Coordinates of C-alpha atoms and ligand atoms in Angstrom, one line a residue:
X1 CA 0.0 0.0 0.0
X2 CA 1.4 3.2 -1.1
X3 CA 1.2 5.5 2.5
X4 CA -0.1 9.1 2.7
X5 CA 2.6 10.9 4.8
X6 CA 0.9 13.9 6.3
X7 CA 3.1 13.9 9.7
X8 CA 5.3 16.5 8.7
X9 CA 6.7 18.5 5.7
X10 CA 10.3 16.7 6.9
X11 CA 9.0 13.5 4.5
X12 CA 9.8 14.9 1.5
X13 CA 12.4 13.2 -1.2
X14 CA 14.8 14.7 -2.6
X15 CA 13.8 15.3 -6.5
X16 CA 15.4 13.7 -9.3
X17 CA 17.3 17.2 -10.1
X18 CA 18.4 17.1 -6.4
X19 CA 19.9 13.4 -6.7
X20 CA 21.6 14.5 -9.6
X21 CA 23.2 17.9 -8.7
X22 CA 24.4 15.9 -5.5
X23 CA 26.0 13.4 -7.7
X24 CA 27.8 15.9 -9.7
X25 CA 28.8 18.4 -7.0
X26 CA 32.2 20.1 -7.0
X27 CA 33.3 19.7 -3.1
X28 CA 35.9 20.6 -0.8
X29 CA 36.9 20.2 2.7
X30 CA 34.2 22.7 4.2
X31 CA 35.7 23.0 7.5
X32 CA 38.5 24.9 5.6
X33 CA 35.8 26.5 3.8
X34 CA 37.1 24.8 1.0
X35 CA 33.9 23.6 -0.9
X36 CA 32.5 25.9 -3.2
X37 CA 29.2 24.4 -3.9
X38 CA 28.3 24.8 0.3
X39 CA 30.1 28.4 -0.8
X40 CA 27.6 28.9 -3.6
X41 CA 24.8 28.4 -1.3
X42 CA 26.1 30.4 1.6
X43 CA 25.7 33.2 -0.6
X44 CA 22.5 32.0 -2.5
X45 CA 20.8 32.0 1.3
X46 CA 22.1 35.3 2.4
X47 CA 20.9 37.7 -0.7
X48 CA 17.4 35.8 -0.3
X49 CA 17.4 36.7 3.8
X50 CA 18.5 40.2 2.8
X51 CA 21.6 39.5 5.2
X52 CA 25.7 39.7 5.1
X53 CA 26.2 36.4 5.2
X54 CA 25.2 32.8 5.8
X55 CA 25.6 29.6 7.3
X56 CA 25.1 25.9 6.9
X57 CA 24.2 23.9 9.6
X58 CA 23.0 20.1 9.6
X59 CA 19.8 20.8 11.6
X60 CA 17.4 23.9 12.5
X61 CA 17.7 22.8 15.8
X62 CA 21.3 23.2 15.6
X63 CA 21.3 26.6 13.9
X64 CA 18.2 27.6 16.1
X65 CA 20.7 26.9 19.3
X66 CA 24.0 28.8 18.1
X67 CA 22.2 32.0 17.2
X68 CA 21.1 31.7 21.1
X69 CA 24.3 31.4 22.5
X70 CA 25.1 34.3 19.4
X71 CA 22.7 36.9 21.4
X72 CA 23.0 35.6 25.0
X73 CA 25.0 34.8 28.0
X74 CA 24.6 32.2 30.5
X75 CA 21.9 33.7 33.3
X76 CA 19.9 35.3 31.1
X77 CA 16.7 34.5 29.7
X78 CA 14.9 34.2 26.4
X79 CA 11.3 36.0 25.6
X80 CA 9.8 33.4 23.2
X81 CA 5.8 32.1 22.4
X82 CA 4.7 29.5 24.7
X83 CA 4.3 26.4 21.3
X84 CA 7.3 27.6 19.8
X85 CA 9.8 25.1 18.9
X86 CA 13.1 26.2 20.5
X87 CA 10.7 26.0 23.5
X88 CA 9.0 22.5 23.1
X89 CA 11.2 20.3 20.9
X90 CA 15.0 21.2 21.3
X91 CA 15.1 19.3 24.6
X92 CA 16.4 22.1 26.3
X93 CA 19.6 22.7 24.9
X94 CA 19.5 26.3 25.1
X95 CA 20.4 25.5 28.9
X96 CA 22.4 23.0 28.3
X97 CA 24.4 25.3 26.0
X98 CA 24.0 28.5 26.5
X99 CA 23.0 28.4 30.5
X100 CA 19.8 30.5 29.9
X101 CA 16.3 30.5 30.9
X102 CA 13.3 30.5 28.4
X103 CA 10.2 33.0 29.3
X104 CA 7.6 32.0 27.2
X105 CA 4.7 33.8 26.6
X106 CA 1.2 32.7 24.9
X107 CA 0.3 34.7 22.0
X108 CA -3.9 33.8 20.1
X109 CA -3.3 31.8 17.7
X110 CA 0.8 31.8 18.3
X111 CA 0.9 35.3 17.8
X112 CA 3.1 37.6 19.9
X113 CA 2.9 41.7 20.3
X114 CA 5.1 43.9 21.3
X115 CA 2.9 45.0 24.5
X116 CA 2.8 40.7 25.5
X117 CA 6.7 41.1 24.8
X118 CA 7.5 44.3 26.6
X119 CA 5.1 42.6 29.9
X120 CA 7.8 39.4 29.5
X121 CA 11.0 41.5 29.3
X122 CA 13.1 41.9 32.2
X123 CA 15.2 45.6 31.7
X124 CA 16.7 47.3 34.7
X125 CA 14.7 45.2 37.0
X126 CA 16.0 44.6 40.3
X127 CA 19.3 43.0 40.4
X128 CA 18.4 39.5 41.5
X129 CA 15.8 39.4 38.9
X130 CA 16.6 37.5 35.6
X131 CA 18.0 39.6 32.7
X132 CA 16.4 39.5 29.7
X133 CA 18.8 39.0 26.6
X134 CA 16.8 38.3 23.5
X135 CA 13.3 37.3 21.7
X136 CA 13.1 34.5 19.9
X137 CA 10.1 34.9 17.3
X138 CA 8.6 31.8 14.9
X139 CA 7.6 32.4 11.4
X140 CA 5.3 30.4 10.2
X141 CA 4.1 29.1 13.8
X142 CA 4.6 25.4 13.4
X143 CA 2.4 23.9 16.4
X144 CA 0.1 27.4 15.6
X145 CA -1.3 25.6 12.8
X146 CA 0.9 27.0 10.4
X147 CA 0.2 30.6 11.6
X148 CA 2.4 34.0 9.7
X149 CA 3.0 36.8 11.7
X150 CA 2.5 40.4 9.4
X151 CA 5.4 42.3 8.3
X152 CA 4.3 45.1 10.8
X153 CA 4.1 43.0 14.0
X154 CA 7.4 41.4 13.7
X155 CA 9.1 45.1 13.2
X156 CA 7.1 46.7 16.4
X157 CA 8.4 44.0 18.5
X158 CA 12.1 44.1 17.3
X159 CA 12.2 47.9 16.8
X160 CA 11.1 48.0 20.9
X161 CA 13.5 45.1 21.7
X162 CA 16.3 47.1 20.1
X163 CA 15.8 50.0 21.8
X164 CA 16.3 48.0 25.2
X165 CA 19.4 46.8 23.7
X166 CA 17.7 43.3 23.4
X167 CA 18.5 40.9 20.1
X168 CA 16.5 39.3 18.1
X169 CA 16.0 35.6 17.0
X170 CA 13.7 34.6 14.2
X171 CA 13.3 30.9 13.7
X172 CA 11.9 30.5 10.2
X173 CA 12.1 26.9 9.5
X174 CA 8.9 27.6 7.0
X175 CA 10.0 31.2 5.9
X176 CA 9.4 30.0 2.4
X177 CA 5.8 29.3 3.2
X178 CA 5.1 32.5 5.7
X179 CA 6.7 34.5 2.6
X180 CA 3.9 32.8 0.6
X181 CA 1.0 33.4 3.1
X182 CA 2.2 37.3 3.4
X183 CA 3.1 37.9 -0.2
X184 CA 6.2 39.5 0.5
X185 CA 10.1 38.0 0.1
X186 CA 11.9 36.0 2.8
X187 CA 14.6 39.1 3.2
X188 CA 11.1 41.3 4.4
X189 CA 10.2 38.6 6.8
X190 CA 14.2 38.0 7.9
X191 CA 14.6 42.2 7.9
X192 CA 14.2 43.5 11.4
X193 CA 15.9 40.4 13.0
X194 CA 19.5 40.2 13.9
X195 CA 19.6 36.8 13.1
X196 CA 17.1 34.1 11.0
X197 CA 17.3 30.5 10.5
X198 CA 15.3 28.3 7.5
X199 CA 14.9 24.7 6.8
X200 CA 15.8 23.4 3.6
X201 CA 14.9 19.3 5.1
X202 CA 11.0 20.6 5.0
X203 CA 8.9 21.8 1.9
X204 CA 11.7 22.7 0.2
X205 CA 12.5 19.1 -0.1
X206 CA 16.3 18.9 0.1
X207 CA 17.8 16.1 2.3
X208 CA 19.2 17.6 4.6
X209 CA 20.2 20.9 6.2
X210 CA 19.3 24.1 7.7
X211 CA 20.8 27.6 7.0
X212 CA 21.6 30.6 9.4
X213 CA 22.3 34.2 8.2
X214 CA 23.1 37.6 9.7
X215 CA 26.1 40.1 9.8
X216 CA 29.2 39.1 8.4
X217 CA 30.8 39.3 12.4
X218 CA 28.0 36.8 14.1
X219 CA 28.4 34.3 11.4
X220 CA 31.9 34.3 11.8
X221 CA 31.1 33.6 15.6
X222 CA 28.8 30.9 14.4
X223 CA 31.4 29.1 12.0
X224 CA 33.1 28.1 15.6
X225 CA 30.1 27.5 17.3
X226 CA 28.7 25.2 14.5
X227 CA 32.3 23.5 15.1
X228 CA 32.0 23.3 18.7
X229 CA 28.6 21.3 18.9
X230 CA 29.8 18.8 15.9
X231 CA 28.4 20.5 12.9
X232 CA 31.6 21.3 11.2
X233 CA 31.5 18.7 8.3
X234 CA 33.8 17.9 5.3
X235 CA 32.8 17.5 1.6
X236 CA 29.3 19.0 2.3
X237 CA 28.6 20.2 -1.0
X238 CA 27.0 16.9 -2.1
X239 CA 24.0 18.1 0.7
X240 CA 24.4 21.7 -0.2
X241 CA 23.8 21.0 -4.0
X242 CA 20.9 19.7 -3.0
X243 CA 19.7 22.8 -1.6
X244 CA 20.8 24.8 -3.9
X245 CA 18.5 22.9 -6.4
X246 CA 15.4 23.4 -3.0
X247 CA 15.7 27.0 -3.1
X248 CA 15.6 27.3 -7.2
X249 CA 12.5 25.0 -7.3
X250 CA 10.8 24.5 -4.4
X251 CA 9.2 28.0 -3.2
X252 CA 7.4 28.0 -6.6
X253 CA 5.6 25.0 -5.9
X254 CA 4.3 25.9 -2.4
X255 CA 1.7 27.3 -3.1
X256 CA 0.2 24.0 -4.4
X257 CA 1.0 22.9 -0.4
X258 CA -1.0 25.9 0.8
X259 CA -3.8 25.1 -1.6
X260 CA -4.0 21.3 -0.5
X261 CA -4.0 22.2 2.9
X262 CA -6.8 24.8 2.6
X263 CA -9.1 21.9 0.7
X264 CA -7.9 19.8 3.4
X265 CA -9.2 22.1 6.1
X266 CA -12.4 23.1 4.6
X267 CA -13.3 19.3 4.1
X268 CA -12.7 18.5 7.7
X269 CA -14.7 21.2 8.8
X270 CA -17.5 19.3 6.8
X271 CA -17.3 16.0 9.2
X272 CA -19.5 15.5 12.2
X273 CA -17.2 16.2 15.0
X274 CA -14.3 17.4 13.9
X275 CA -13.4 21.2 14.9
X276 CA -11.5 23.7 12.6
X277 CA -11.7 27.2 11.6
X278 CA -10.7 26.8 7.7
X279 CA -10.3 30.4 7.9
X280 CA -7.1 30.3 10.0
X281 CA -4.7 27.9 8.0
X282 CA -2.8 29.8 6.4
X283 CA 0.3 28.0 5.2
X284 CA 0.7 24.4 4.9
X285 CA -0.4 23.5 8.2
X286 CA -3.6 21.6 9.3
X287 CA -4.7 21.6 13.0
X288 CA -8.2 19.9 14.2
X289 CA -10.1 18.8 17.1
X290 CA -11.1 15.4 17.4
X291 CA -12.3 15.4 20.8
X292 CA -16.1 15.4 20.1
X293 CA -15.6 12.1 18.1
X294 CA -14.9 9.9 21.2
X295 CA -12.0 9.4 19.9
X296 CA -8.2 9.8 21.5
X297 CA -5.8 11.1 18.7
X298 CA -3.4 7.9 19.4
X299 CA -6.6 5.7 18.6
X300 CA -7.6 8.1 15.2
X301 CA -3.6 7.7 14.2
X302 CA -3.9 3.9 14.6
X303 CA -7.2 3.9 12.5
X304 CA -5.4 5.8 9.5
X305 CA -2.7 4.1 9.6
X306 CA -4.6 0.8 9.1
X307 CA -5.7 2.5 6.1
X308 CA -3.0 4.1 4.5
X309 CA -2.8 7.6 5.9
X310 CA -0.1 8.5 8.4
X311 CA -0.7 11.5 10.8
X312 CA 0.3 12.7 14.3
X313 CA -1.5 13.6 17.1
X314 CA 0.2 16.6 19.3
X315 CA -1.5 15.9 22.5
X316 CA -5.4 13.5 22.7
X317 CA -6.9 15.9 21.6
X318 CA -5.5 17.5 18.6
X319 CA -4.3 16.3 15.2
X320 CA -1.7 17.7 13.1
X321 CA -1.5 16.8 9.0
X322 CA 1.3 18.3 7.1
X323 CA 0.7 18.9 3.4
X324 CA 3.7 18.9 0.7
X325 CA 4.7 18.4 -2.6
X326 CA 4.5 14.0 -2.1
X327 CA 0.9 14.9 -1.5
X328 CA -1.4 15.4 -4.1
X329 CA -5.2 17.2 -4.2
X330 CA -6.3 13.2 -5.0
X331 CA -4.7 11.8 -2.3
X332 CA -6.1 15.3 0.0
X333 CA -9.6 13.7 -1.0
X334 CA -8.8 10.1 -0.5
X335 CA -7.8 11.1 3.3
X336 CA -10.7 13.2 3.6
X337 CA -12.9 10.3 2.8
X338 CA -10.8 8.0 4.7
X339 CA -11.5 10.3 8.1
X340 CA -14.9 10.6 7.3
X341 CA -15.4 6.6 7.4
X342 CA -13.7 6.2 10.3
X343 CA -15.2 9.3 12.2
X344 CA -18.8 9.5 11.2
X345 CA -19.1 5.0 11.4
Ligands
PLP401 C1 11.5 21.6 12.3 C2 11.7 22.9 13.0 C3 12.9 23.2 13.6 C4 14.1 22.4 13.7 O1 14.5 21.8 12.6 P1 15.3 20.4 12.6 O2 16.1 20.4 11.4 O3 14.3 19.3 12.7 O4 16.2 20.4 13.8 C5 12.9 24.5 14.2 N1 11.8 25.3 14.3 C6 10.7 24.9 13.8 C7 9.5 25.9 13.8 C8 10.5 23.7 13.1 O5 9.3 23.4 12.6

């Protein structure tokens, strides 16, 4: 049986032009920034993020964790949204590595202001209170449902963390897609941050890799951070051709993503007891409610499973489906029908 992966935008194979511009890469020895293909991309990622320069990193996580120790010391703490991923799902490794404390903060619907910010921050506060070092913003909002913040929001709250001498963090593992949802380029989104981070391992399909970018001086900073947690790697140009091949021909084609997922939504707002505001998905990301069905999330995974359609629950009560470019509109419509036998039975 031929599976329908909606767990996450991570499933994606690399495309036939991928496999082959990985076969033919020119490499180098990296870690003496020797290979001109990761080169080539290094540059490629910092004109699209607006920025100096670039890095690449093996994960988002890893990327996500040296721009923290970038914009922090250890004893401070880290304004961030309550779902957000350096929060949930690094395992703590900002204080494991960078010895500071996360503050987060819930924002509707993942969203963050600058007045929820300013109430978090901790400036001139009395001295045995936690300093405040930097915000950490997500665009698009993974476990928001996929969720863009607007150009305008993002540049109160940095333009107010500035001015407190505060840096600024944007993870933007789906930059691609919030750049999509906002009609605007990834440098707008990636402007009034110090530093950003992308993923080429999700809709943009490559392999592997994440990508980090900022002044020239902080990415010089990074190169030895990246070294010091085990990311500096050798002929990596046969991963980076690969994502130079993501960035030419990926973000064209997510928009199909963002389609399927907004069919997806509106279809599962049709079926007795499921919950969903269509409205709200923006990018590529499909929350739902399954709790009026009776049914746990771990016991709807099992049932889709059984029939072809793989999906994650994020807690019992809530389902999260992922669409990409290995998913069709058909195979949208097959799972649709799919849930709807095993919900409505
Ligand atoms: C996936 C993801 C990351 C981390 O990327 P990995 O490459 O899996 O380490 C960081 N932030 C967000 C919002 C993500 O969705």
């Amino acid at each position: 049986m031929k599976l329908i992966d909606l767990r996450s935008d991570t499933v994606t194979k690399p495309t036939e032009r991928m496999r082959r511009a990985m076969a033919e890469a020119e490499v180098g020895d990296d870690v003496y920034m020797e290979d001109p293909t990761v080169l080539r991309l290094q540059e490629r990622a910092a004109e699209l993020t607006g920025k100096e320069a670039a890095l690449f990193v093996p994960s988002g996580t890893m990327g996500n964790q040296i721009c923290i120790k970038l914009h922090s010391r250890p004893g401070t703490e880290v304004v961030l949204e309550e779902r957000s991923h350096i929060f949930n799902y690094e395992m703590g490794a900002s204080a494991l590595i960078s010895g500071v404390t996360l503050r987060p903060v819930r924002g509707e619907d993942g969203l963050l202001d600058w007045q929820k910010v300013n109430a978090a921050i901790h400036h001139n506060a009395a001295y045995y209170v936690t300093p405040t070092s930097m915000i950490a913003l997500e665009n698009s909002h993974n476990m928001a449902g996929g969720s863009v913040m607007p150009l305008g929001i993002a540049d109160e709250i940095c333009a107010g963390a500035r001015a407190l001498g505060l840096k600024t963090h944007l993870d933007g593992a789906r930059i691609f897609n919030a750049s999509i949802a906002l009609s605007t380029t990834v440098a707008e989104i990636a402007r009034p941050f110090d530093t950003v981070m992308f993923c080429l391992s999700k809709g943009l399909g490559a392999p592997v890799g994440s990508m980090i970018a900022g002044c020239r001086d902080l990415i010089r900073e990074a190169v030895s951070l990246r070294k010091l947690l085990g990311g500096g790697m050798r002929q990596v140009g046969v991963l980076a051709a690969a994502g130079l091949v993501a960035l030419d021909e990926s973000p064209g084609v997510l928009p199909d993503d963002h389609a399927n997922a907004q069919r997806l939504a509106t279809g599962l707002a049709q079926i007795r007891g499921l919950k969903i505001d269509p409205e709200k998905v923006q990018t590529n990301i499909v929350i739902f409610d399954i709790s009026e069905t009776g049914m746990t999330t771990s016991q709807l995974t099992v049932e889709l499973k059984a029939r072809g359609v793989l999906a994650n629950g994020i807690n019992p009560r809530e389902m999260r489906m992922v669409t990409h470019y290995d998913v069709s509109l058909e195979k949208i419509e097959t799972t649709l029908g799919i849930i709807r036998e095993i919900v409505e039975r």
